[in-house]
Short mmCIF file of C-alpha atoms and ligand atoms in Angstrom, two decimals:
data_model
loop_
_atom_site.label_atom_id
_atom_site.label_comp_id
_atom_site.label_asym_id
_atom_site.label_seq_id
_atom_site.Cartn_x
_atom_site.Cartn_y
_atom_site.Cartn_z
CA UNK A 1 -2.54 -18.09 -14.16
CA UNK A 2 0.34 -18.99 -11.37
CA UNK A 3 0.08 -20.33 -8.82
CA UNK A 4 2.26 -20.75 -5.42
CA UNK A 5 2.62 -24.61 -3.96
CA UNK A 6 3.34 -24.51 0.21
CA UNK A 7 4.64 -27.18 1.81
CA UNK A 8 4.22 -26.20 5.15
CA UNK A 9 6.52 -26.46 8.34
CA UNK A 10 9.60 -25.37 8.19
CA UNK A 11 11.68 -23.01 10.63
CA UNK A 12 12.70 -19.63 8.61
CA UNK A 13 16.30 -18.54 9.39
CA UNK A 14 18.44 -15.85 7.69
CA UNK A 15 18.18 -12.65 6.80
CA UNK A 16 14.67 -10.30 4.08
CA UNK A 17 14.97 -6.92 3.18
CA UNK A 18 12.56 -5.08 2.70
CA UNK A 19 11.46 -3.38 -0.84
CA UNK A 20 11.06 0.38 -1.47
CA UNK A 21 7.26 1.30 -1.22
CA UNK A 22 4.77 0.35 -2.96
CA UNK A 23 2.31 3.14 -1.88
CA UNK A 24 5.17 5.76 -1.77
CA UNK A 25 6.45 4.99 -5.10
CA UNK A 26 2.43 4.71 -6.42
CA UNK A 27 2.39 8.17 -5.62
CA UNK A 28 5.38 9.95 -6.17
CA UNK A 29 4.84 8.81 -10.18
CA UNK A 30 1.93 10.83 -11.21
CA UNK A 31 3.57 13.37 -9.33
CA UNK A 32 6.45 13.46 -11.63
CA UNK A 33 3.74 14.68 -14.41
CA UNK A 34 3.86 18.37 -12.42
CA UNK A 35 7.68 18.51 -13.36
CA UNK A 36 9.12 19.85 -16.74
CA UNK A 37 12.76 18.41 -15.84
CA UNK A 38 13.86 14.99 -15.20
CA UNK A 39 12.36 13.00 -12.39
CA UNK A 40 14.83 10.02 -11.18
CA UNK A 41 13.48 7.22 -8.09
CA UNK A 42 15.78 5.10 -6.16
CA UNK A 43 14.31 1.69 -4.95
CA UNK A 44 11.58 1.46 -6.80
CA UNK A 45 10.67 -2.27 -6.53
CA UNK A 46 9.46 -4.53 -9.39
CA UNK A 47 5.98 -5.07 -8.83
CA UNK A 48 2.77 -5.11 -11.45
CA UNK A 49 1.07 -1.75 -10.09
CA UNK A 50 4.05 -0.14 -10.47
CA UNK A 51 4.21 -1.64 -13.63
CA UNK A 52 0.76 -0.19 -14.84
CA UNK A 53 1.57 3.21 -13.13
CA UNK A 54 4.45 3.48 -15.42
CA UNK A 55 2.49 2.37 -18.52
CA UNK A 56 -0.25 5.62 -17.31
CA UNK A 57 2.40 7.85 -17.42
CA UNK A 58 3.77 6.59 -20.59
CA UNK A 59 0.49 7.08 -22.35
CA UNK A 60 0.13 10.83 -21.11
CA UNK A 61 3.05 11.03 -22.84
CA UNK A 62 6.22 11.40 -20.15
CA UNK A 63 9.18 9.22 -21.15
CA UNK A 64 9.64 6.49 -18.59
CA UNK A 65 12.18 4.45 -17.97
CA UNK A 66 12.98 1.43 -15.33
CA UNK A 67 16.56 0.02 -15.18
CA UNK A 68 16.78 -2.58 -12.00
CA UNK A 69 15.25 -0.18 -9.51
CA UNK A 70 16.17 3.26 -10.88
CA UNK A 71 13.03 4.89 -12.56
CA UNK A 72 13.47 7.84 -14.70
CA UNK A 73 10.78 10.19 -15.60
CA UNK A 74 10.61 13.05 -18.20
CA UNK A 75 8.05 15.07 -17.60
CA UNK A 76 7.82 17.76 -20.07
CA UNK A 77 6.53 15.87 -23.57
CA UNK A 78 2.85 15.56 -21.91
CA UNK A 79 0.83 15.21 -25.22
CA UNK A 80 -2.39 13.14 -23.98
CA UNK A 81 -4.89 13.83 -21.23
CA UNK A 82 -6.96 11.36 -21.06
CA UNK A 83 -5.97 7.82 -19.08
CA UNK A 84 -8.64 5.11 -20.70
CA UNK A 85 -10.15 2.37 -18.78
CA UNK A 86 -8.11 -0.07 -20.14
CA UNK A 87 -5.25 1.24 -17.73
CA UNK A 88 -7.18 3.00 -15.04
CA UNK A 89 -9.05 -0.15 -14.43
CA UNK A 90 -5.70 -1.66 -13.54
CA UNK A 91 -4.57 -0.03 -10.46
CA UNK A 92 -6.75 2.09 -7.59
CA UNK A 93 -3.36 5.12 -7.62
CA UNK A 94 -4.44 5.81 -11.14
CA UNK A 95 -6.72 8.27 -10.19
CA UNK A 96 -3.66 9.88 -8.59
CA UNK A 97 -3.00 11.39 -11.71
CA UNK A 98 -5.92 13.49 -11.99
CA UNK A 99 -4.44 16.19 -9.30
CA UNK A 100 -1.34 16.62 -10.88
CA UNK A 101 -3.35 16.65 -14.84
CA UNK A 102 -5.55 19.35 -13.95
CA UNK A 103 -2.79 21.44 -11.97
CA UNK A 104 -0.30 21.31 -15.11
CA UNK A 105 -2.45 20.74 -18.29
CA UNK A 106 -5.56 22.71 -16.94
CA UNK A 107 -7.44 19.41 -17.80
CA UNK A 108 -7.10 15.80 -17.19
CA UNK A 109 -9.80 12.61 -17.91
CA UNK A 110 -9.49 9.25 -15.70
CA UNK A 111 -11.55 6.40 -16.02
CA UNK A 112 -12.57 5.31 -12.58
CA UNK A 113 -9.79 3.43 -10.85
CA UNK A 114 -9.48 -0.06 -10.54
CA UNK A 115 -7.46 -1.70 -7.49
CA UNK A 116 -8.22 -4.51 -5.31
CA UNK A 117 -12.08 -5.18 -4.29
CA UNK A 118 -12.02 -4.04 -0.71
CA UNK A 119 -14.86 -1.93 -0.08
CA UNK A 120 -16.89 0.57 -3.07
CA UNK A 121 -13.91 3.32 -2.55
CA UNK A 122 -15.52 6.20 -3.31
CA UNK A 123 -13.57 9.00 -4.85
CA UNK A 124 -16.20 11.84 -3.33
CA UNK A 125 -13.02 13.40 -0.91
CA UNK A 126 -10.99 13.84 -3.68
CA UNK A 127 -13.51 15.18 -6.20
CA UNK A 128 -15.23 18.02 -3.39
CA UNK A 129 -11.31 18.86 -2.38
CA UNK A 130 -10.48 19.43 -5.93
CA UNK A 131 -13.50 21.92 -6.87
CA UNK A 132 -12.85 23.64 -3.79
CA UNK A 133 -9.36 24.39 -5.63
CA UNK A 134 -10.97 25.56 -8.00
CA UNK A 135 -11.51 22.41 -10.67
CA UNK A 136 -14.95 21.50 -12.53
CA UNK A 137 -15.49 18.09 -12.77
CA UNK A 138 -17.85 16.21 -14.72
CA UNK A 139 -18.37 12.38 -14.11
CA UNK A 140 -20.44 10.42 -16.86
CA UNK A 141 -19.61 6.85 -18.76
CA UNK A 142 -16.92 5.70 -16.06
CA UNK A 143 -14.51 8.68 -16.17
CA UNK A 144 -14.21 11.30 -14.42
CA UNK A 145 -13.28 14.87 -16.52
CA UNK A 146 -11.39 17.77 -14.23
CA UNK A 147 -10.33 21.34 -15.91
CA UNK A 148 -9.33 24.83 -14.09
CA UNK A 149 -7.24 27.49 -16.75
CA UNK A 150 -5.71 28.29 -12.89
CA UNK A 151 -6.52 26.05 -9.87
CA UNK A 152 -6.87 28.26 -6.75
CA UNK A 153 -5.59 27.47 -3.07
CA UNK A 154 -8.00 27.32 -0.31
CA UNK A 155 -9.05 25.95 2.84
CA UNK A 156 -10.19 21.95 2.63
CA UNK A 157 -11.56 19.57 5.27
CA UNK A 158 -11.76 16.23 4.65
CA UNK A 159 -14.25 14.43 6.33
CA UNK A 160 -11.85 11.15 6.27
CA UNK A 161 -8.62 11.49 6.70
CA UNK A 162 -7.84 9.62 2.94
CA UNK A 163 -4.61 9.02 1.80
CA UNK A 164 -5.57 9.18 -2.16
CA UNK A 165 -7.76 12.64 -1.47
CA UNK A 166 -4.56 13.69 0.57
CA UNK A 167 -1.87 13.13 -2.04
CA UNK A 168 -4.36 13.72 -5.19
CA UNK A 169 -4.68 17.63 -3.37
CA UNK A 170 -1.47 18.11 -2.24
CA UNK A 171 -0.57 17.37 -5.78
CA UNK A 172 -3.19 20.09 -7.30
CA UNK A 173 -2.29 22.17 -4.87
CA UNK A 174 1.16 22.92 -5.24
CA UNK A 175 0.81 24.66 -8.51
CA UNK A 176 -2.42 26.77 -7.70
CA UNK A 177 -2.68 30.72 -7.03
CA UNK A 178 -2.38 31.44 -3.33
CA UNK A 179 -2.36 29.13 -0.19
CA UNK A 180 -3.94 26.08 0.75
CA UNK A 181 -4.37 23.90 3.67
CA UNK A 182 -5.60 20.46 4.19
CA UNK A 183 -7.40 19.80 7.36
CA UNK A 184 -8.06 16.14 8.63
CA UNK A 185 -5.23 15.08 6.12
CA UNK A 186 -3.78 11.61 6.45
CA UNK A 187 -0.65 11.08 8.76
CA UNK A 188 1.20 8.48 6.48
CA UNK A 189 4.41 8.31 5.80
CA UNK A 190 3.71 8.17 2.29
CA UNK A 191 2.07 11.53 2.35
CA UNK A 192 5.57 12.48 4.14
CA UNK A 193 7.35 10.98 1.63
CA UNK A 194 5.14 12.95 -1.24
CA UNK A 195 5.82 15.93 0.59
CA UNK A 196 9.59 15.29 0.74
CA UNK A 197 9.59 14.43 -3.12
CA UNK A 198 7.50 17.40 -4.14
CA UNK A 199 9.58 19.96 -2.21
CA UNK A 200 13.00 18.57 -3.69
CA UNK A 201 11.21 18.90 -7.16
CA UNK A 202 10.74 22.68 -5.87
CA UNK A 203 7.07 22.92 -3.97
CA UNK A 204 6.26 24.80 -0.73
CA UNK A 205 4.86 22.34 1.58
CA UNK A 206 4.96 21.64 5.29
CA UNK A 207 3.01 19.77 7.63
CA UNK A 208 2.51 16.34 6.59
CA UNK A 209 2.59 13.38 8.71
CA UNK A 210 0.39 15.54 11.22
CA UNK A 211 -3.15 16.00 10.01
CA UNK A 212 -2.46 19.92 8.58
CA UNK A 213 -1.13 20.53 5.28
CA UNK A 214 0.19 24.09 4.29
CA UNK A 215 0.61 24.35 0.83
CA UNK A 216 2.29 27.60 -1.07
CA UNK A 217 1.30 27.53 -4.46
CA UNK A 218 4.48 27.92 -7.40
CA UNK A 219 4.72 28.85 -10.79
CA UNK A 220 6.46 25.49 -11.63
CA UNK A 221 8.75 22.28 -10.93
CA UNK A 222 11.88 20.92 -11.74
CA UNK A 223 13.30 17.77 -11.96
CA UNK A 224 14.42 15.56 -8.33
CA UNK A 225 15.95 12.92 -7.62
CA UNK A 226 14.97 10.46 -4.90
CA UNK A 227 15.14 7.22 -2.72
CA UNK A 228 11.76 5.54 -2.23
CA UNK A 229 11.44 4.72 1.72
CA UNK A 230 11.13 1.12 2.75
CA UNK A 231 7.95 -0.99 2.58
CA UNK A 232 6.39 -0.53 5.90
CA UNK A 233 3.31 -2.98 5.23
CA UNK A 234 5.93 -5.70 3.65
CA UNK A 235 8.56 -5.44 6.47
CA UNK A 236 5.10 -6.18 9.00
CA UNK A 237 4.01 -8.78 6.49
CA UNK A 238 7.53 -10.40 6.70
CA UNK A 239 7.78 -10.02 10.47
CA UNK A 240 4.32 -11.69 10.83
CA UNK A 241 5.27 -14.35 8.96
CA UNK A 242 8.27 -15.00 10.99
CA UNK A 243 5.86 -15.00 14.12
CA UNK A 244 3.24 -17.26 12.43
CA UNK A 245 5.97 -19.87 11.31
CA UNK A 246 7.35 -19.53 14.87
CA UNK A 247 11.26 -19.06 13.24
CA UNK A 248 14.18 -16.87 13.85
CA UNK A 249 14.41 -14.31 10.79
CA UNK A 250 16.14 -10.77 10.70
CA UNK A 251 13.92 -8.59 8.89
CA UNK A 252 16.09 -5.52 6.83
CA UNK A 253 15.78 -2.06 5.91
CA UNK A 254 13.20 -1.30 7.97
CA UNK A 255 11.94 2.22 9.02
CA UNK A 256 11.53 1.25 12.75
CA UNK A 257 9.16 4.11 13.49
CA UNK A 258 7.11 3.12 10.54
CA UNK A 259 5.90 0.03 11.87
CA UNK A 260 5.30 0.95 15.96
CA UNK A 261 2.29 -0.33 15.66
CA UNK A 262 2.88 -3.44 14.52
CA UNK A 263 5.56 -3.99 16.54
CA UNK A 264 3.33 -3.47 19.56
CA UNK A 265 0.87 -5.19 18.73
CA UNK A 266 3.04 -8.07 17.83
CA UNK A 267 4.55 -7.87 21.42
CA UNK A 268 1.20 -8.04 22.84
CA UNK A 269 0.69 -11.20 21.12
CA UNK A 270 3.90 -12.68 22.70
CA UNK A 271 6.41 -12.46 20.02
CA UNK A 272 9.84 -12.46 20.96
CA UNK A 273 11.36 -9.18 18.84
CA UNK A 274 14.80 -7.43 18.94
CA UNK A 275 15.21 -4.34 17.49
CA UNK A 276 18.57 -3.32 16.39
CA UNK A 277 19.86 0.40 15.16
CA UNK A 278 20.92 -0.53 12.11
CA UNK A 279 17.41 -0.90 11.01
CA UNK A 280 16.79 -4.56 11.36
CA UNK A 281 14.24 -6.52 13.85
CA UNK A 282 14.75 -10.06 14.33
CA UNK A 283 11.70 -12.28 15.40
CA UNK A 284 12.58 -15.87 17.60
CA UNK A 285 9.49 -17.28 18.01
CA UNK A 286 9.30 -20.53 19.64
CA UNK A 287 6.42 -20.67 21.89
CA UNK A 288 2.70 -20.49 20.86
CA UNK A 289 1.05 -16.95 20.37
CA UNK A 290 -1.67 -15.91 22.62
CA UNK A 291 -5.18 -14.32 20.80
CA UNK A 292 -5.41 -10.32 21.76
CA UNK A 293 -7.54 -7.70 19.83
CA UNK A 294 -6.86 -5.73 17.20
CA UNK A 295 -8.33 -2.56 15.53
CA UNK A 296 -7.13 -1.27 11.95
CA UNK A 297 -7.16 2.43 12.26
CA UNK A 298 -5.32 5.44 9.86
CA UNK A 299 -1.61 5.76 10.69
CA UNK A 300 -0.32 5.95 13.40
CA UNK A 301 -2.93 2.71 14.58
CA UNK A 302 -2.88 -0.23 13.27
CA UNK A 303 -3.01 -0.37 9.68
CA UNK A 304 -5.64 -1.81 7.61
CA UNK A 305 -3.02 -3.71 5.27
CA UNK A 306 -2.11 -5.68 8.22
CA UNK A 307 -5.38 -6.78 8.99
CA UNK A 308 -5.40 -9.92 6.63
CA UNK A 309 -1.83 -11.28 7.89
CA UNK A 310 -2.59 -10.96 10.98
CA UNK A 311 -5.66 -13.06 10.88
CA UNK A 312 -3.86 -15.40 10.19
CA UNK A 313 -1.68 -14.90 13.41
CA UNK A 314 -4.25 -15.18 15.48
CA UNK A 315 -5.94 -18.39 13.64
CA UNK A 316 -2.60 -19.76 15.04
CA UNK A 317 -2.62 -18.16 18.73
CA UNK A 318 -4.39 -19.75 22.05
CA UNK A 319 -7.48 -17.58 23.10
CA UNK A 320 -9.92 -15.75 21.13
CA UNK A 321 -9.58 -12.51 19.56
CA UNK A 322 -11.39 -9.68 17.98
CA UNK A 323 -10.10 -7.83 14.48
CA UNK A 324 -11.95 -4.61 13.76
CA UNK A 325 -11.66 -3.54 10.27
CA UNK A 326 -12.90 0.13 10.54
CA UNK A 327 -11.14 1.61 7.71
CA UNK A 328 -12.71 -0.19 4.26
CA UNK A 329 -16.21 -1.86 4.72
CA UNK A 330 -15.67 -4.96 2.72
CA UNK A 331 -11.89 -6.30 3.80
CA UNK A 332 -12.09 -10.04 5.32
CA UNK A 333 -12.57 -11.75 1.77
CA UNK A 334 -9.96 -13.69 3.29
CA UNK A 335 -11.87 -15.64 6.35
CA UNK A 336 -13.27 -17.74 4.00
CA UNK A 337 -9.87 -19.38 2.53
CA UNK A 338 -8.52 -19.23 5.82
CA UNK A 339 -11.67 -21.92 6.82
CA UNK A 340 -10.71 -23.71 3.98
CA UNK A 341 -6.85 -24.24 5.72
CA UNK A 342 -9.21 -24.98 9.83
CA UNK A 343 -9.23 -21.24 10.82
CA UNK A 344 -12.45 -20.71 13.46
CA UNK A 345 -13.14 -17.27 12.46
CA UNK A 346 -16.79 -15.66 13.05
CA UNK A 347 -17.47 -12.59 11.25
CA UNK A 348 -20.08 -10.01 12.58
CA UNK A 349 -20.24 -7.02 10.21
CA UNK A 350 -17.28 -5.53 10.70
CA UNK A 351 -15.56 -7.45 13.20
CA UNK A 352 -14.24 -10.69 12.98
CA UNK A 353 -14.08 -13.36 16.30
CA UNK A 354 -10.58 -15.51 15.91
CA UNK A 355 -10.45 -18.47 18.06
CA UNK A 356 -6.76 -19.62 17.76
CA UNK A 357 -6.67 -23.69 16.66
CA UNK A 358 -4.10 -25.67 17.29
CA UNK A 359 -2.48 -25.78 13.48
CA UNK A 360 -3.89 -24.89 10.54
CA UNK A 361 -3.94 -27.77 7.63
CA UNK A 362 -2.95 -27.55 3.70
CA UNK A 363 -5.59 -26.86 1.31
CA UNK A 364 -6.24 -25.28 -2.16
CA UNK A 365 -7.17 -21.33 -1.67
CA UNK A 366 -7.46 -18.28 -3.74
CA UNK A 367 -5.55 -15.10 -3.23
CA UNK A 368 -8.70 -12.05 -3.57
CA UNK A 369 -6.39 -9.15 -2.97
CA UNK A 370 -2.65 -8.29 -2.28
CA UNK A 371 -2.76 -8.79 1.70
CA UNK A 372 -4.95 -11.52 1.54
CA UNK A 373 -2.64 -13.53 -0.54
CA UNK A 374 -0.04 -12.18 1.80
CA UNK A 375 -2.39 -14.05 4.69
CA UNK A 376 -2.56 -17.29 3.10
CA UNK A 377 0.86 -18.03 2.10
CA UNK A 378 1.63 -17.43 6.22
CA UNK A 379 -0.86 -19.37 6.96
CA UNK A 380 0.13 -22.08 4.21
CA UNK A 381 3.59 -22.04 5.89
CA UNK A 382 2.60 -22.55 9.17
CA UNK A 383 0.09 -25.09 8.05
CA UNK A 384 0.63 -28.85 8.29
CA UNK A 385 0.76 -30.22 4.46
CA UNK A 386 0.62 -28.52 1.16
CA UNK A 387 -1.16 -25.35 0.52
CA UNK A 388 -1.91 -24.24 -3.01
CA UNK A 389 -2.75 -20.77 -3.57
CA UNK A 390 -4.50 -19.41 -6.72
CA UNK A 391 -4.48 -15.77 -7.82
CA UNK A 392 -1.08 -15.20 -7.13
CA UNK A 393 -1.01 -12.14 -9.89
CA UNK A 394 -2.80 -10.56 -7.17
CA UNK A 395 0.60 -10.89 -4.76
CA UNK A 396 2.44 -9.90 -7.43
CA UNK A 397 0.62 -6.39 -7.17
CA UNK A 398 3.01 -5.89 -3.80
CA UNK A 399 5.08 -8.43 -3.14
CA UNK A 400 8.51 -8.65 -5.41
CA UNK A 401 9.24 -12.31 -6.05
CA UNK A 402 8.21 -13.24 -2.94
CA UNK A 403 8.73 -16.94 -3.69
CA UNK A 404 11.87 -16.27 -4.73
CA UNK A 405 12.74 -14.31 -1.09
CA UNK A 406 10.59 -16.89 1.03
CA UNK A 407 12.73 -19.65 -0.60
CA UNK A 408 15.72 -17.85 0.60
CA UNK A 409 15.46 -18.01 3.85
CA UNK A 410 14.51 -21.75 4.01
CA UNK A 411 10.42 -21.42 2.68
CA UNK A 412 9.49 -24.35 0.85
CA UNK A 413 6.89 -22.33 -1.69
CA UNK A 414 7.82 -22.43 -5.57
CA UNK A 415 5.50 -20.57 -8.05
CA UNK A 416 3.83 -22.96 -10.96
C1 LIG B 501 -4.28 3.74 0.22
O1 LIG B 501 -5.49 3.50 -0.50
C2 LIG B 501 -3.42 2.52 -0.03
N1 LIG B 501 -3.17 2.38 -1.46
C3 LIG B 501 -4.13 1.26 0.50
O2 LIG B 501 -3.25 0.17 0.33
C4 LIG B 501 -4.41 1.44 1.99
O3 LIG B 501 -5.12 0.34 2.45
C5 LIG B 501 -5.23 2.72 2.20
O4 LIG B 501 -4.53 3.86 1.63
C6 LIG B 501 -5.46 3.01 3.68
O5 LIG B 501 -4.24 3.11 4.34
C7 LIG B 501 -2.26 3.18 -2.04
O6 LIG B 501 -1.63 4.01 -1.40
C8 LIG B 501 -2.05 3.00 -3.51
P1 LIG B 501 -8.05 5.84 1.45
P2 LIG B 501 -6.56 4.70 -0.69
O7 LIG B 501 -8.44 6.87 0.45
O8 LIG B 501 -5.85 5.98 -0.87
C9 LIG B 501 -12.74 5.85 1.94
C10 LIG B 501 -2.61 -1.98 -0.30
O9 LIG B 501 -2.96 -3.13 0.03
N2 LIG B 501 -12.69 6.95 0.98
O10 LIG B 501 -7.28 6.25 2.67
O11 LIG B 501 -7.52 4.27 -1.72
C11 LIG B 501 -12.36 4.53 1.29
O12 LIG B 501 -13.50 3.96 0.68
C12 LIG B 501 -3.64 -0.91 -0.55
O13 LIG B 501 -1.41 -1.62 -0.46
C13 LIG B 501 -13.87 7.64 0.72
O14 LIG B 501 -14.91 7.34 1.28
O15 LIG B 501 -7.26 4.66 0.75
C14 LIG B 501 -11.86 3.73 2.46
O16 LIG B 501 -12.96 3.15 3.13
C15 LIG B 501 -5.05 -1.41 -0.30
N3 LIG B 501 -13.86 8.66 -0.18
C16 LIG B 501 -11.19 4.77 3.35
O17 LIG B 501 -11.71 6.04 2.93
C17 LIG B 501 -12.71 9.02 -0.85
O18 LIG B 501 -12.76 9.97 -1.66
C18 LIG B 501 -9.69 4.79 3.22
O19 LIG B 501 -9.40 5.07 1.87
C19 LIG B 501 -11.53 8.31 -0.57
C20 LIG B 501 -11.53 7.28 0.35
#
């Protein structure tokens, strides 16, 4: 298993771009499985759950291929139903394909997903939205069976405003009879994005990005083609970095009203950031951050996927501080490794008290999830001394070589 090796200290300078995104691209796959034409992504970056989203569709039985960044999908040879735990246990979006399954197959069989251990995720929004379309689902020895000879539209509320249950429905949706509309949908841009992709491919949808979806039913899709929008969660992971190393780095190809949020919230914590129309932000941080408070909320608040990296801001930042985690009930797996490195971090159900220290120091940790690994390497290069981190496969799962990037703009981190 890799592994990345810190050595703490330095000043960043230069210049990261930012990746297409993960969660966009994680969802604008399966939805290539409603298409009978030829299905063709822009920016798609190389990362291990998009890796295992490509090997899903590939079992169902689409032709996939990924040249550099360009993904091409063929839709039409669907021969198999059924995705087997031995690939649905390796990414949460798999059981983004069940939607688009039942909508063109009249059937589809998922094993329940897999994805990183944040909380019990519950698929219950997306299983009551889908039999209000119509679908019966059965769910017995890990997988979860959906069939409909003709899903139906229809009026859904979902009682949290999920992105999965929002793109899984908008995805069953756009090939049922009739109308449908999603109330309390999520406000994402990756919902937007879906949206965007699903109407070039030929669907009726409006709405998303505001929490009502209108959805006009079609006989069929074709093909699209498409450029995956930019990372929003890795351009704030890359601009908290910057902050928490106290360094002067341009951030690239950034979707500046994609990351208001944590832009603000950055401000408030006394970074120095310019934002520049040609969709770049440069952080110069020189003095010390001080502690504020922070909330993860759906978009537009302050996202969830944040809420790790910035822990580790404010382990660094004079005062004390609050983080709320009120979107998954099990997220701060992280607090622990961050001790490890001299964090002061209290955590009381599902807030967690920061008291800013004075530096962190080097230590061996273990990455539990994608943003948590994110967390430690900024804390392990703002720390004093050398931080090995374990579990890097799990940093892998949304970060593209980010040694490799890191390195570039004067990170001393290699992978082992
Ligand atoms: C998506 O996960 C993202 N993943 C997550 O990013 C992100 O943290 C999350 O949205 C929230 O923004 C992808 O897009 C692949 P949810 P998803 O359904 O769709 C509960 C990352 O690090 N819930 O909005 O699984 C659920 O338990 C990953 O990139 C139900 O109760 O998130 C959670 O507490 C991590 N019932 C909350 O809603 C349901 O049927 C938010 O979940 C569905 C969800």
């Amino acid at each position: 298993m890799s592994r990345y090796v810190i050595r703490g200290g330095n000043r960043l300078e230069g210049t990261i771009r930012v990746n297409g995104s993960k969660n966009a691209v994680l969802a604008l796959l399966p939805a290539c499985l409603l298409s009978e034409g030829t299905c063709v992504l822009h920016d798609v970056p190389k990362l291990s759950d998009v890796y295992w989203m490509l090997q899903v569709l590939k079992h169902l039985g689409a032709d996939v291929d990924m040249r550099g960044s360009v993904v091409t999908v063929e839709g039409k040879g669907i021969t198999q139903n059924e995705v087997p735990n031995s690939l649905a246990c390796r990414i949460r979006a798999s059981n983004l394909v069940l939607g688009p399954m039942i909508a063109r197959c009249g059937w589809g069989k998922v094993a329940y997903p897999g994805g990183c251990s944040i909380g019990s995720r519950p698929m219950d929004e997306h299983l009551r939205g889908l039999k209000q379309l119509g679908a019966s689902l059965t769910e017995k020895h890990g997988f979860i069976e959906g069939s409909a000879k003709q899903l139906t539209g229809n009026e859904i509320y979902l009682d949290f405003p999920s992105v999965g249950a929002t793109e899984n429905l908008m995805m069953a949706a756009v090939l049922a009879q009739g109308n449908t509309l999603i109330h309390n949908a999520a406000r994402e841009p990756e919902v937007v994005e879906l949206q965007n992709f699903l109407c070039a491919m030929g669907a009726k949808i409006k709405g998303a990005g505001t929490s009502g979806i209108a959805v006009e039913g079609v006989r069929s899709l074709g093909g699209a083609e498409h450029r995956v929008i930019p990372d929003r969660i890795e351009a704030g992971t890359f601009l908290t970095i910057a902050a928490a190393t106290r360094s002067d780095v341009v951030v690239s190809n950034v979707i500046l009203e994609h990351v208001e949020a944590v832009v603000a919230k950055l401000r408030e914590f006394g970074t120095k950031l310019n934002i520049y129309e040609n969709n770049e932000i440069r952080v110069r941080q020189t003095k010390r951050l001080r502690g504020v408070d922070c909330k993860t909320m759906p978009y537009p608040g302050f996202p969830t996927d944040m809420q790790a990296p910035f822990m580790t801001l404010m382990s660094l930042a004079d005062g004390v501080g609050v983080m709320s985690e009120t979107v998954f009930e099990n997220r701060f797996k992280h607090v622990d490794e961050l001790a490890r490195m001299g964090a002061n971090i209290r955590v009381e159900g599902r807030a967690a008290v920061v008291k800013g220290v004075k530096s962190l120091s080097g230590a061996c940790v273990m990455a539990s999830d994608l943003r948590a690994g994110a967390a430690l390497v900024a804390a392990g290069l703002a720390a004093e001394g050398i931080t090995e981190i374990d579990g890097v496969h799990y940093i892998d799962r949304g970060y593209e070589a980010l040694d490799h990037r890191l390195r570039e703009i004067g990170g001393d981190i290699v992978r082992i």
